[in-house]
Amino acid sequence: MAQIRIARRVLTECIAAMAFPILLLSILVAPVSAPVVAETDRSRARWCGVETMPLKPSDHSWAQWVAPRLRSRSMWRTDLPVFVTAVLLSALSLLVAFFGFIGAAALVFSPVFWLFGVAAQVGPFTPESVRETLLAMPAGIVLGAVTTTVLTGTSFLRDLLLRTFSRSRDPDLLAKLEELRTSRASLTAAFEFERQRIERDLHDGAQQELVAVVMRLGMLEATATAAAADQERIVRLARQAQAHAERALERLRDTVRDIHPRELSDLGLIAAVRELAARSPLRVELNSTGDDAQLSSPTATAVYFTVSEALTNISKHAGVGSARIDLRCATTDVHVRVHDDGVGGARIHAGSGLAGLRERMRSVGGNLEILSPPGGGTLVVASAPSQPPW
């Protein structure tokens, strides 16, 4: 693992060396280029094994993120110093990598050059015999090792300066982000508990009362039917009341199911999605694999309502009568894809149901994406870890 990280550091420094001309030109459009370079450097640090926090939201484009970033103090205190550091250290990496690796290669292959009548000159050293070319080979290996060490040290210096600028300038921001993450996790757990409590109360309370009303109205109808002929009006009213109560009972059951489906609590996510597909007015092809026993209740609920909202949108807006659901449950995570061949063009807008579902998926450590080109159908993809990260 240590060798892999060293190799990554050397590789990133070589890439930074090659990107130096671009960085030099980006000075002309600074400070616009500063946030982009700084965020790229944070990504480099994470790839090299350093814990850094990405600042650009995954659902924002660079233009959407850079514009407000330019108006923040953090850009001037953090991004701009990181940008200047990146330019200077990339220039250093360019010099070290160019002269170090080329010189090392010239020394190592000096005997080969000698065979073709070429004396490979490296600095003040020029071989004058075969013996000197052979002695140059270990010197080239040492030069290559020294170059690798210097580039690795340059990479560590980048990390040190990145952490210095980030941590010393934004401690309050990091603390607030951590507090927000904890608060959102607690809020999600509280909502989940409240949903299940409401479901139990409605199921054991009002729903049972309506069942009793329906039964008693049925008895009233039977009693009135056996009475005299002038009781016809009582029978008609009893039948109307019974019909109203039955409709109210069905709506109440739908409300309970929308709050928290009982199938999800009793049978698990796969059975609940299968029941959802059976109730849908669409022809739904469901492909499910894996075991949902390891899924936490918040994760299973978030995925369930994502599928429910996707099917509702298909039936309302897609203009087709069929859909396909691919659900995969694993020990560590869950993935679901809902696809239709409709008109496409779906988007996640602020305040929409899909925007709320995406935020809910994020609250359990997951994500939700939509691919919906006009005329090319819509694909809703959601994934989340089995257990939330909080």
mmCIF file of C-alpha atoms in Angstrom:
data_model
loop_
_atom_site.group_PDB
_atom_site.id
_atom_site.type_symbol
_atom_site.label_atom_id
_atom_site.label_comp_id
_atom_site.label_asym_id
_atom_site.label_seq_id
_atom_site.Cartn_x
_atom_site.Cartn_y
_atom_site.Cartn_z
ATOM 1 C CA MET A 1 0.000 0.000 0.000
ATOM 2 C CA ALA A 2 2.826 2.411 0.834
ATOM 3 C CA GLN A 3 4.451 1.723 -2.531
ATOM 4 C CA ILE A 4 1.174 2.406 -4.307
ATOM 5 C CA ARG A 5 0.767 5.745 -2.547
ATOM 6 C CA ILE A 6 4.345 6.749 -3.386
ATOM 7 C CA ALA A 7 3.730 5.795 -7.015
ATOM 8 C CA ARG A 8 0.569 7.917 -6.999
ATOM 9 C CA ARG A 9 2.461 10.875 -5.582
ATOM 10 C CA VAL A 10 5.189 10.620 -8.207
ATOM 11 C CA LEU A 11 2.568 10.248 -10.946
ATOM 12 C CA THR A 12 0.603 13.296 -9.771
ATOM 13 C CA GLU A 13 3.770 15.375 -9.622
ATOM 14 C CA CYS A 14 4.630 14.335 -13.173
ATOM 15 C CA ILE A 15 1.120 15.314 -14.263
ATOM 16 C CA ALA A 16 1.497 18.634 -12.434
ATOM 17 C CA ALA A 17 4.802 19.178 -14.222
ATOM 18 C CA MET A 18 3.173 18.588 -17.606
ATOM 19 C CA ALA A 19 0.266 20.859 -16.624
ATOM 20 C CA PHE A 20 2.594 23.740 -15.661
ATOM 21 C CA PRO A 21 2.099 25.618 -18.976
ATOM 22 C CA ILE A 22 -1.680 25.480 -18.428
ATOM 23 C CA LEU A 23 -1.271 26.708 -14.849
ATOM 24 C CA LEU A 24 0.938 29.508 -16.083
ATOM 25 C CA LEU A 25 -1.717 30.603 -18.569
ATOM 26 C CA SER A 26 -4.429 30.317 -15.905
ATOM 27 C CA ILE A 27 -2.765 33.195 -14.053
ATOM 28 C CA LEU A 28 -4.207 35.434 -16.766
ATOM 29 C CA VAL A 29 -7.770 34.544 -15.668
ATOM 30 C CA ALA A 30 -7.091 34.479 -11.926
ATOM 31 C CA PRO A 31 -8.935 34.564 -9.544
ATOM 32 C CA VAL A 32 -11.533 32.646 -11.585
ATOM 33 C CA SER A 33 -9.070 29.800 -12.057
ATOM 34 C CA ALA A 34 -8.085 29.687 -8.363
ATOM 35 C CA PRO A 35 -11.146 27.724 -7.078
ATOM 36 C CA VAL A 36 -10.853 25.212 -9.926
ATOM 37 C CA VAL A 37 -7.155 24.572 -9.298
ATOM 38 C CA ALA A 38 -7.665 24.412 -5.522
ATOM 39 C CA GLU A 39 -10.524 21.903 -5.812
ATOM 40 C CA THR A 40 -8.435 19.831 -8.231
ATOM 41 C CA ASP A 41 -5.594 19.851 -5.700
ATOM 42 C CA ARG A 42 -7.994 18.636 -3.001
ATOM 43 C CA SER A 43 -8.989 15.766 -5.281
ATOM 44 C CA ARG A 44 -5.302 14.966 -5.847
ATOM 45 C CA ALA A 45 -4.710 14.873 -2.102
ATOM 46 C CA ARG A 46 -7.622 12.480 -1.562
ATOM 47 C CA TRP A 47 -6.292 10.192 -4.307
ATOM 48 C CA CYS A 48 -2.937 10.164 -2.513
ATOM 49 C CA GLY A 49 -4.586 9.080 0.748
ATOM 50 C CA VAL A 50 -5.004 12.440 2.507
ATOM 51 C CA GLU A 51 -8.338 13.243 4.165
ATOM 52 C CA THR A 52 -9.610 16.427 2.561
ATOM 53 C CA MET A 53 -13.149 17.751 2.256
ATOM 54 C CA PRO A 54 -14.479 18.487 -1.254
ATOM 55 C CA LEU A 55 -16.126 21.894 -1.397
ATOM 56 C CA LYS A 56 -17.907 21.634 -4.758
ATOM 57 C CA PRO A 57 -21.298 19.853 -4.479
ATOM 58 C CA SER A 58 -21.545 16.858 -6.792
ATOM 59 C CA ASP A 59 -24.749 18.160 -8.414
ATOM 60 C CA HIS A 60 -23.261 21.575 -9.270
ATOM 61 C CA SER A 61 -21.388 22.358 -12.453
ATOM 62 C CA TRP A 62 -18.090 24.213 -12.236
ATOM 63 C CA ALA A 63 -19.759 27.424 -13.431
ATOM 64 C CA GLN A 64 -22.528 27.131 -10.820
ATOM 65 C CA TRP A 65 -19.975 26.620 -8.063
ATOM 66 C CA VAL A 66 -17.235 29.076 -9.064
ATOM 67 C CA ALA A 67 -19.543 32.097 -9.432
ATOM 68 C CA PRO A 68 -20.658 32.257 -5.770
ATOM 69 C CA ARG A 69 -17.246 31.015 -4.624
ATOM 70 C CA LEU A 70 -15.632 34.169 -5.997
ATOM 71 C CA ARG A 71 -17.726 36.256 -3.626
ATOM 72 C CA SER A 72 -16.688 34.336 -0.511
ATOM 73 C CA ARG A 73 -13.801 35.183 1.763
ATOM 74 C CA SER A 74 -12.745 31.555 1.778
ATOM 75 C CA MET A 75 -11.703 31.810 -1.861
ATOM 76 C CA TRP A 76 -9.206 34.581 -1.081
ATOM 77 C CA ARG A 77 -7.998 32.974 2.134
ATOM 78 C CA THR A 78 -7.803 29.359 0.941
ATOM 79 C CA ASP A 79 -8.149 28.854 -2.821
ATOM 80 C CA LEU A 80 -5.846 31.658 -3.928
ATOM 81 C CA PRO A 81 -2.901 30.580 -1.704
ATOM 82 C CA VAL A 82 -3.379 26.967 -2.829
ATOM 83 C CA PHE A 83 -3.398 28.173 -6.446
ATOM 84 C CA VAL A 84 -0.137 30.098 -6.022
ATOM 85 C CA THR A 85 1.417 27.093 -4.279
ATOM 86 C CA ALA A 86 0.316 24.804 -7.103
ATOM 87 C CA VAL A 87 1.953 27.028 -9.725
ATOM 88 C CA LEU A 88 5.268 27.282 -7.874
ATOM 89 C CA LEU A 89 5.496 23.598 -6.954
ATOM 90 C CA SER A 90 4.512 22.543 -10.468
ATOM 91 C CA ALA A 91 7.422 24.594 -11.807
ATOM 92 C CA LEU A 92 9.710 22.818 -9.324
ATOM 93 C CA SER A 93 8.332 19.403 -10.319
ATOM 94 C CA LEU A 94 8.854 20.234 -13.976
ATOM 95 C CA LEU A 95 12.543 21.010 -13.436
ATOM 96 C CA VAL A 96 13.142 18.004 -11.190
ATOM 97 C CA ALA A 97 11.253 15.504 -13.356
ATOM 98 C CA PHE A 98 12.682 16.769 -16.641
ATOM 99 C CA PHE A 99 16.345 16.878 -15.700
ATOM 100 C CA GLY A 100 16.191 14.047 -13.160
ATOM 101 C CA PHE A 101 14.417 11.376 -15.172
ATOM 102 C CA ILE A 102 15.988 12.309 -18.501
ATOM 103 C CA GLY A 103 19.435 12.363 -16.911
ATOM 104 C CA ALA A 104 18.790 9.043 -15.182
ATOM 105 C CA ALA A 105 17.629 7.470 -18.434
ATOM 106 C CA ALA A 106 20.696 8.804 -20.287
ATOM 107 C CA LEU A 107 23.025 7.323 -17.673
ATOM 108 C CA VAL A 108 21.268 3.954 -17.460
ATOM 109 C CA PHE A 109 21.241 3.534 -21.253
ATOM 110 C CA SER A 110 24.694 5.027 -21.741
ATOM 111 C CA PRO A 111 26.182 1.680 -22.928
ATOM 112 C CA VAL A 112 23.453 1.390 -25.553
ATOM 113 C CA PHE A 113 24.159 4.898 -26.833
ATOM 114 C CA TRP A 114 27.881 4.058 -26.906
ATOM 115 C CA LEU A 115 27.190 1.071 -29.191
ATOM 116 C CA PHE A 116 25.684 3.482 -31.696
ATOM 117 C CA GLY A 117 28.626 5.841 -31.413
ATOM 118 C CA VAL A 118 26.892 8.393 -29.209
ATOM 119 C CA ALA A 119 28.446 9.619 -25.969
ATOM 120 C CA ALA A 120 25.474 10.509 -23.724
ATOM 121 C CA GLN A 121 26.407 13.685 -21.868
ATOM 122 C CA VAL A 122 24.733 14.357 -18.521
ATOM 123 C CA GLY A 123 25.798 17.648 -17.038
ATOM 124 C CA PRO A 124 29.604 17.795 -16.904
ATOM 125 C CA PHE A 125 29.887 14.013 -17.319
ATOM 126 C CA THR A 126 30.673 12.617 -20.762
ATOM 127 C CA PRO A 127 31.732 8.950 -21.015
ATOM 128 C CA GLU A 128 34.982 8.330 -22.881
ATOM 129 C CA SER A 129 35.101 4.536 -22.731
ATOM 130 C CA VAL A 130 32.882 1.484 -22.401
ATOM 131 C CA ARG A 131 34.017 1.134 -18.777
ATOM 132 C CA GLU A 132 32.751 4.621 -17.949
ATOM 133 C CA THR A 133 29.375 3.912 -19.611
ATOM 134 C CA LEU A 134 29.010 0.793 -17.463
ATOM 135 C CA LEU A 135 29.885 2.772 -14.339
ATOM 136 C CA ALA A 136 27.283 5.358 -15.341
ATOM 137 C CA MET A 137 24.438 2.812 -15.085
ATOM 138 C CA PRO A 138 24.310 2.583 -11.256
ATOM 139 C CA ALA A 139 24.717 6.354 -11.110
ATOM 140 C CA GLY A 140 21.626 6.662 -13.299
ATOM 141 C CA ILE A 141 19.669 4.360 -10.981
ATOM 142 C CA VAL A 142 20.700 6.478 -7.995
ATOM 143 C CA LEU A 143 19.712 9.664 -9.852
ATOM 144 C CA GLY A 144 16.309 8.151 -10.643
ATOM 145 C CA ALA A 145 15.804 7.208 -6.987
ATOM 146 C CA VAL A 146 16.804 10.712 -5.874
ATOM 147 C CA THR A 147 14.406 12.252 -8.395
ATOM 148 C CA THR A 148 11.582 10.027 -7.160
ATOM 149 C CA THR A 149 12.363 11.020 -3.572
ATOM 150 C CA VAL A 150 12.364 14.731 -4.383
ATOM 151 C CA LEU A 151 9.044 14.464 -6.242
ATOM 152 C CA THR A 152 7.533 12.527 -3.343
ATOM 153 C CA GLY A 153 8.734 15.204 -0.943
ATOM 154 C CA THR A 154 7.231 17.878 -3.178
ATOM 155 C CA SER A 155 3.910 16.043 -3.033
ATOM 156 C CA PHE A 156 4.036 15.917 0.773
ATOM 157 C CA LEU A 157 4.846 19.632 0.786
ATOM 158 C CA ARG A 158 1.721 20.250 -1.306
ATOM 159 C CA ASP A 159 -0.345 18.337 1.255
ATOM 160 C CA LEU A 160 1.180 20.260 4.144
ATOM 161 C CA LEU A 161 0.455 23.636 2.577
ATOM 162 C CA LEU A 162 -3.037 22.552 1.527
ATOM 163 C CA ARG A 163 -3.913 21.498 5.080
ATOM 164 C CA THR A 164 -2.321 24.647 6.482
ATOM 165 C CA PHE A 165 -4.351 26.986 4.309
ATOM 166 C CA SER A 166 -7.565 24.995 4.715
ATOM 167 C CA ARG A 167 -7.533 24.284 8.438
ATOM 168 C CA SER A 168 -6.103 27.524 9.665
ATOM 169 C CA ARG A 169 -8.513 29.644 7.636
ATOM 170 C CA ASP A 170 -11.806 27.724 7.857
ATOM 171 C CA PRO A 171 -12.100 26.078 11.310
ATOM 172 C CA ASP A 172 -15.522 27.620 11.888
ATOM 173 C CA LEU A 173 -16.776 26.409 8.512
ATOM 174 C CA LEU A 174 -15.626 22.839 9.144
ATOM 175 C CA ALA A 175 -17.214 22.848 12.595
ATOM 176 C CA LYS A 176 -20.506 24.095 11.154
ATOM 177 C CA LEU A 177 -20.435 21.452 8.419
ATOM 178 C CA GLU A 178 -19.918 18.709 11.000
ATOM 179 C CA GLU A 179 -22.716 20.113 13.132
ATOM 180 C CA LEU A 180 -25.008 20.244 10.093
ATOM 181 C CA ARG A 181 -24.195 16.630 9.195
ATOM 182 C CA THR A 182 -24.995 15.459 12.731
ATOM 183 C CA SER A 183 -28.172 17.526 12.851
ATOM 184 C CA ARG A 184 -29.423 16.171 9.534
ATOM 185 C CA ALA A 185 -28.766 12.591 10.644
ATOM 186 C CA SER A 186 -30.710 13.132 13.876
ATOM 187 C CA LEU A 187 -33.557 14.775 11.979
ATOM 188 C CA THR A 188 -33.809 11.867 9.558
ATOM 189 C CA ALA A 189 -33.933 9.356 12.405
ATOM 190 C CA ALA A 190 -36.615 11.397 14.160
ATOM 191 C CA PHE A 191 -38.748 11.595 11.013
ATOM 192 C CA GLU A 192 -38.427 7.843 10.527
ATOM 193 C CA PHE A 193 -39.548 7.146 14.107
ATOM 194 C CA GLU A 194 -42.468 9.556 13.768
ATOM 195 C CA ARG A 195 -43.655 8.004 10.518
ATOM 196 C CA GLN A 196 -43.763 4.546 12.064
ATOM 197 C CA ARG A 197 -45.576 5.877 15.152
ATOM 198 C CA ILE A 198 -48.256 7.530 12.997
ATOM 199 C CA GLU A 199 -48.642 4.328 10.998
ATOM 200 C CA ARG A 200 -49.199 2.297 14.183
ATOM 201 C CA ASP A 201 -51.657 4.833 15.605
ATOM 202 C CA LEU A 202 -53.743 4.990 12.440
ATOM 203 C CA HIS A 203 -53.705 1.239 11.962
ATOM 204 C CA ASP A 204 -54.661 0.375 15.531
ATOM 205 C CA GLY A 205 -56.979 3.349 16.137
ATOM 206 C CA ALA A 206 -58.967 5.130 13.435
ATOM 207 C CA GLN A 207 -58.780 2.256 10.968
ATOM 208 C CA GLN A 208 -60.219 -0.225 13.466
ATOM 209 C CA GLU A 209 -63.015 2.212 14.303
ATOM 210 C CA LEU A 210 -63.988 2.516 10.654
ATOM 211 C CA VAL A 211 -64.027 -1.266 10.325
ATOM 212 C CA ALA A 212 -66.522 -1.370 13.191
ATOM 213 C CA VAL A 213 -68.638 1.331 11.543
ATOM 214 C CA VAL A 214 -68.820 -0.664 8.318
ATOM 215 C CA MET A 215 -69.819 -3.805 10.194
ATOM 216 C CA ARG A 216 -72.557 -2.056 12.166
ATOM 217 C CA LEU A 217 -73.941 -0.361 9.076
ATOM 218 C CA GLY A 218 -74.153 -3.752 7.449
ATOM 219 C CA MET A 219 -76.106 -5.029 10.437
ATOM 220 C CA LEU A 220 -78.396 -1.993 10.229
ATOM 221 C CA GLU A 221 -79.093 -2.738 6.594
ATOM 222 C CA ALA A 222 -79.965 -6.337 7.394
ATOM 223 C CA THR A 223 -82.293 -5.272 10.224
ATOM 224 C CA ALA A 224 -84.051 -2.644 8.127
ATOM 225 C CA THR A 225 -84.512 -5.063 5.237
ATOM 226 C CA ALA A 226 -86.363 -7.472 7.504
ATOM 227 C CA ALA A 227 -88.706 -4.710 8.742
ATOM 228 C CA ALA A 228 -91.791 -3.310 7.071
ATOM 229 C CA ALA A 229 -91.911 -1.930 3.526
ATOM 230 C CA ASP A 230 -91.951 1.665 4.771
ATOM 231 C CA GLN A 231 -88.406 1.143 5.919
ATOM 232 C CA GLU A 232 -87.041 1.360 2.325
ATOM 233 C CA ARG A 233 -85.608 4.787 2.984
ATOM 234 C CA ILE A 234 -83.640 3.467 5.970
ATOM 235 C CA VAL A 235 -82.143 0.755 3.795
ATOM 236 C CA ARG A 236 -81.109 3.276 1.122
ATOM 237 C CA LEU A 237 -79.500 5.592 3.660
ATOM 238 C CA ALA A 238 -77.736 2.703 5.344
ATOM 239 C CA ARG A 239 -76.308 1.571 2.024
ATOM 240 C CA GLN A 240 -75.104 5.067 1.237
ATOM 241 C CA ALA A 241 -73.480 5.392 4.655
ATOM 242 C CA GLN A 242 -71.830 2.036 4.236
ATOM 243 C CA ALA A 243 -70.451 3.067 0.818
ATOM 244 C CA HIS A 244 -69.084 6.302 2.253
ATOM 245 C CA ALA A 245 -67.455 4.486 5.150
ATOM 246 C CA GLU A 246 -65.865 1.926 2.818
ATOM 247 C CA ARG A 247 -64.415 4.687 0.662
ATOM 248 C CA ALA A 248 -63.107 6.452 3.752
ATOM 249 C CA LEU A 249 -61.539 3.204 4.937
ATOM 250 C CA GLU A 250 -59.802 2.682 1.592
ATOM 251 C CA ARG A 251 -58.463 6.228 1.568
ATOM 252 C CA LEU A 252 -57.248 5.799 5.117
ATOM 253 C CA ARG A 253 -55.404 2.638 4.122
ATOM 254 C CA ASP A 254 -53.778 4.521 1.239
ATOM 255 C CA THR A 255 -52.761 7.270 3.656
ATOM 256 C CA VAL A 256 -51.234 4.753 6.043
ATOM 257 C CA ARG A 257 -49.358 3.121 3.185
ATOM 258 C CA ASP A 258 -48.023 6.479 1.995
ATOM 259 C CA ILE A 259 -46.777 7.335 5.480
ATOM 260 C CA HIS A 260 -44.965 4.038 5.961
ATOM 261 C CA PRO A 261 -46.092 0.872 4.134
ATOM 262 C CA ARG A 262 -46.676 -2.021 6.490
ATOM 263 C CA GLU A 263 -45.161 -4.433 3.975
ATOM 264 C CA LEU A 264 -41.877 -2.572 4.351
ATOM 265 C CA SER A 265 -41.816 -3.042 8.118
ATOM 266 C CA ASP A 266 -43.068 -6.641 8.111
ATOM 267 C CA LEU A 267 -41.642 -8.182 4.932
ATOM 268 C CA GLY A 268 -38.743 -5.977 3.845
ATOM 269 C CA LEU A 269 -37.858 -3.776 0.885
ATOM 270 C CA ILE A 270 -38.112 -6.360 -1.920
ATOM 271 C CA ALA A 271 -41.606 -7.498 -0.896
ATOM 272 C CA ALA A 272 -42.746 -3.883 -0.439
ATOM 273 C CA VAL A 273 -41.508 -2.902 -3.912
ATOM 274 C CA ARG A 274 -43.182 -6.005 -5.364
ATOM 275 C CA GLU A 275 -46.467 -4.952 -3.739
ATOM 276 C CA LEU A 276 -45.962 -1.417 -5.023
ATOM 277 C CA ALA A 277 -45.461 -2.728 -8.562
ATOM 278 C CA ALA A 278 -48.594 -4.864 -8.294
ATOM 279 C CA ARG A 279 -50.716 -1.860 -7.256
ATOM 280 C CA SER A 280 -49.329 0.411 -9.968
ATOM 281 C CA PRO A 281 -51.513 1.129 -13.011
ATOM 282 C CA LEU A 282 -48.417 0.438 -15.129
ATOM 283 C CA ARG A 283 -47.164 -2.901 -16.373
ATOM 284 C CA VAL A 284 -44.083 -3.161 -14.187
ATOM 285 C CA GLU A 285 -41.249 -5.621 -14.788
ATOM 286 C CA LEU A 286 -39.421 -6.142 -11.498
ATOM 287 C CA ASN A 287 -35.982 -7.747 -11.317
ATOM 288 C CA SER A 288 -34.710 -8.123 -7.759
ATOM 289 C CA THR A 289 -31.578 -9.817 -6.486
ATOM 290 C CA GLY A 290 -29.884 -10.196 -3.126
ATOM 291 C CA ASP A 291 -31.122 -10.140 0.443
ATOM 292 C CA ASP A 292 -32.638 -7.057 2.062
ATOM 293 C CA ALA A 293 -32.252 -8.334 5.639
ATOM 294 C CA GLN A 294 -29.198 -6.126 6.246
ATOM 295 C CA LEU A 295 -30.871 -2.881 5.170
ATOM 296 C CA SER A 296 -31.569 -0.332 7.874
ATOM 297 C CA SER A 297 -35.090 1.070 8.125
ATOM 298 C CA PRO A 298 -34.114 4.623 6.982
ATOM 299 C CA THR A 299 -32.284 3.255 3.928
ATOM 300 C CA ALA A 300 -35.097 0.869 2.941
ATOM 301 C CA THR A 301 -37.693 3.618 3.371
ATOM 302 C CA ALA A 302 -35.720 6.096 1.262
ATOM 303 C CA VAL A 303 -35.346 3.574 -1.573
ATOM 304 C CA TYR A 304 -39.013 2.551 -1.372
ATOM 305 C CA PHE A 305 -40.344 6.085 -1.711
ATOM 306 C CA THR A 306 -37.871 6.770 -4.531
ATOM 307 C CA VAL A 307 -39.369 3.866 -6.489
ATOM 308 C CA SER A 308 -42.906 4.996 -5.581
ATOM 309 C CA GLU A 309 -42.298 8.567 -6.782
ATOM 310 C CA ALA A 310 -40.635 7.327 -9.974
ATOM 311 C CA LEU A 311 -43.620 5.095 -10.849
ATOM 312 C CA THR A 312 -46.032 7.933 -10.095
ATOM 313 C CA ASN A 313 -44.126 10.277 -12.410
ATOM 314 C CA ILE A 314 -44.083 7.651 -15.173
ATOM 315 C CA SER A 315 -47.844 7.129 -14.998
ATOM 316 C CA LYS A 316 -48.476 10.907 -15.025
ATOM 317 C CA HIS A 317 -45.896 12.293 -17.429
ATOM 318 C CA ALA A 318 -44.048 9.609 -19.434
ATOM 319 C CA GLY A 319 -46.903 8.750 -21.805
ATOM 320 C CA VAL A 320 -46.240 4.996 -21.621
ATOM 321 C CA GLY A 321 -47.936 2.101 -19.889
ATOM 322 C CA SER A 322 -44.926 0.126 -18.723
ATOM 323 C CA ALA A 323 -41.790 0.463 -16.608
ATOM 324 C CA ARG A 324 -38.891 -1.664 -15.421
ATOM 325 C CA ILE A 325 -37.390 -1.835 -11.933
ATOM 326 C CA ASP A 326 -33.971 -3.362 -11.236
ATOM 327 C CA LEU A 327 -33.375 -3.741 -7.502
ATOM 328 C CA ARG A 328 -30.131 -5.148 -6.101
ATOM 329 C CA CYS A 329 -29.629 -5.589 -2.367
ATOM 330 C CA ALA A 330 -26.215 -6.486 -0.993
ATOM 331 C CA THR A 331 -24.658 -6.759 2.424
ATOM 332 C CA THR A 332 -23.031 -3.344 2.146
ATOM 333 C CA ASP A 333 -25.354 -1.347 -0.117
ATOM 334 C CA VAL A 334 -28.512 -1.225 -2.200
ATOM 335 C CA HIS A 335 -29.005 -0.062 -5.797
ATOM 336 C CA VAL A 336 -32.240 0.527 -7.693
ATOM 337 C CA ARG A 337 -32.915 1.605 -11.278
ATOM 338 C CA VAL A 338 -36.369 2.618 -12.565
ATOM 339 C CA HIS A 339 -36.557 2.936 -16.346
ATOM 340 C CA ASP A 340 -39.249 3.843 -18.853
ATOM 341 C CA ASP A 341 -39.306 4.437 -22.611
ATOM 342 C CA GLY A 342 -41.408 7.589 -22.419
ATOM 343 C CA VAL A 343 -40.982 11.147 -23.616
ATOM 344 C CA GLY A 344 -38.043 11.928 -21.303
ATOM 345 C CA GLY A 345 -37.031 15.450 -20.419
ATOM 346 C CA ALA A 346 -37.458 14.981 -16.652
ATOM 347 C CA ARG A 347 -35.434 17.278 -14.415
ATOM 348 C CA ILE A 348 -34.879 17.691 -10.688
ATOM 349 C CA HIS A 349 -36.159 21.143 -9.756
ATOM 350 C CA ALA A 350 -35.892 22.834 -6.383
ATOM 351 C CA GLY A 351 -38.960 22.081 -4.314
ATOM 352 C CA SER A 352 -40.060 19.136 -6.465
ATOM 353 C CA GLY A 353 -40.751 15.663 -5.155
ATOM 354 C CA LEU A 354 -37.619 14.289 -6.799
ATOM 355 C CA ALA A 355 -35.506 17.016 -5.196
ATOM 356 C CA GLY A 356 -36.874 15.993 -1.805
ATOM 357 C CA LEU A 357 -36.146 12.334 -2.522
ATOM 358 C CA ARG A 358 -32.605 13.137 -3.586
ATOM 359 C CA GLU A 359 -32.028 14.978 -0.324
ATOM 360 C CA ARG A 360 -33.510 12.046 1.560
ATOM 361 C CA MET A 361 -31.161 9.636 -0.205
ATOM 362 C CA ARG A 362 -28.237 11.884 0.679
ATOM 363 C CA SER A 363 -29.320 11.951 4.316
ATOM 364 C CA VAL A 364 -28.669 8.194 4.528
ATOM 365 C CA GLY A 365 -25.336 8.494 2.710
ATOM 366 C CA GLY A 366 -26.692 7.732 -0.770
ATOM 367 C CA ASN A 367 -27.491 9.618 -3.940
ATOM 368 C CA LEU A 368 -30.128 9.898 -6.641
ATOM 369 C CA GLU A 369 -29.512 10.685 -10.300
ATOM 370 C CA ILE A 370 -31.797 11.096 -13.309
ATOM 371 C CA LEU A 371 -30.865 10.503 -16.948
ATOM 372 C CA SER A 372 -33.700 11.760 -19.115
ATOM 373 C CA PRO A 373 -32.808 13.013 -22.604
ATOM 374 C CA PRO A 374 -35.808 14.386 -24.524
ATOM 375 C CA GLY A 375 -37.467 11.530 -26.402
ATOM 376 C CA GLY A 376 -35.100 8.967 -24.901
ATOM 377 C CA GLY A 377 -36.999 7.808 -21.834
ATOM 378 C CA THR A 378 -36.099 8.358 -18.207
ATOM 379 C CA LEU A 379 -33.736 6.426 -15.952
ATOM 380 C CA VAL A 380 -33.852 7.039 -12.196
ATOM 381 C CA VAL A 381 -30.827 5.621 -10.367
ATOM 382 C CA ALA A 382 -30.602 5.530 -6.587
ATOM 383 C CA SER A 383 -27.987 3.955 -4.326
ATOM 384 C CA ALA A 384 -27.198 3.987 -0.638
ATOM 385 C CA PRO A 385 -25.162 2.068 1.939
ATOM 386 C CA SER A 386 -27.031 -0.582 3.930
ATOM 387 C CA GLN A 387 -26.338 1.297 7.127
ATOM 388 C CA PRO A 388 -26.333 5.115 7.193
ATOM 389 C CA PRO A 389 -22.910 6.645 7.941
ATOM 390 C CA TRP A 390 -24.178 8.244 11.156
#
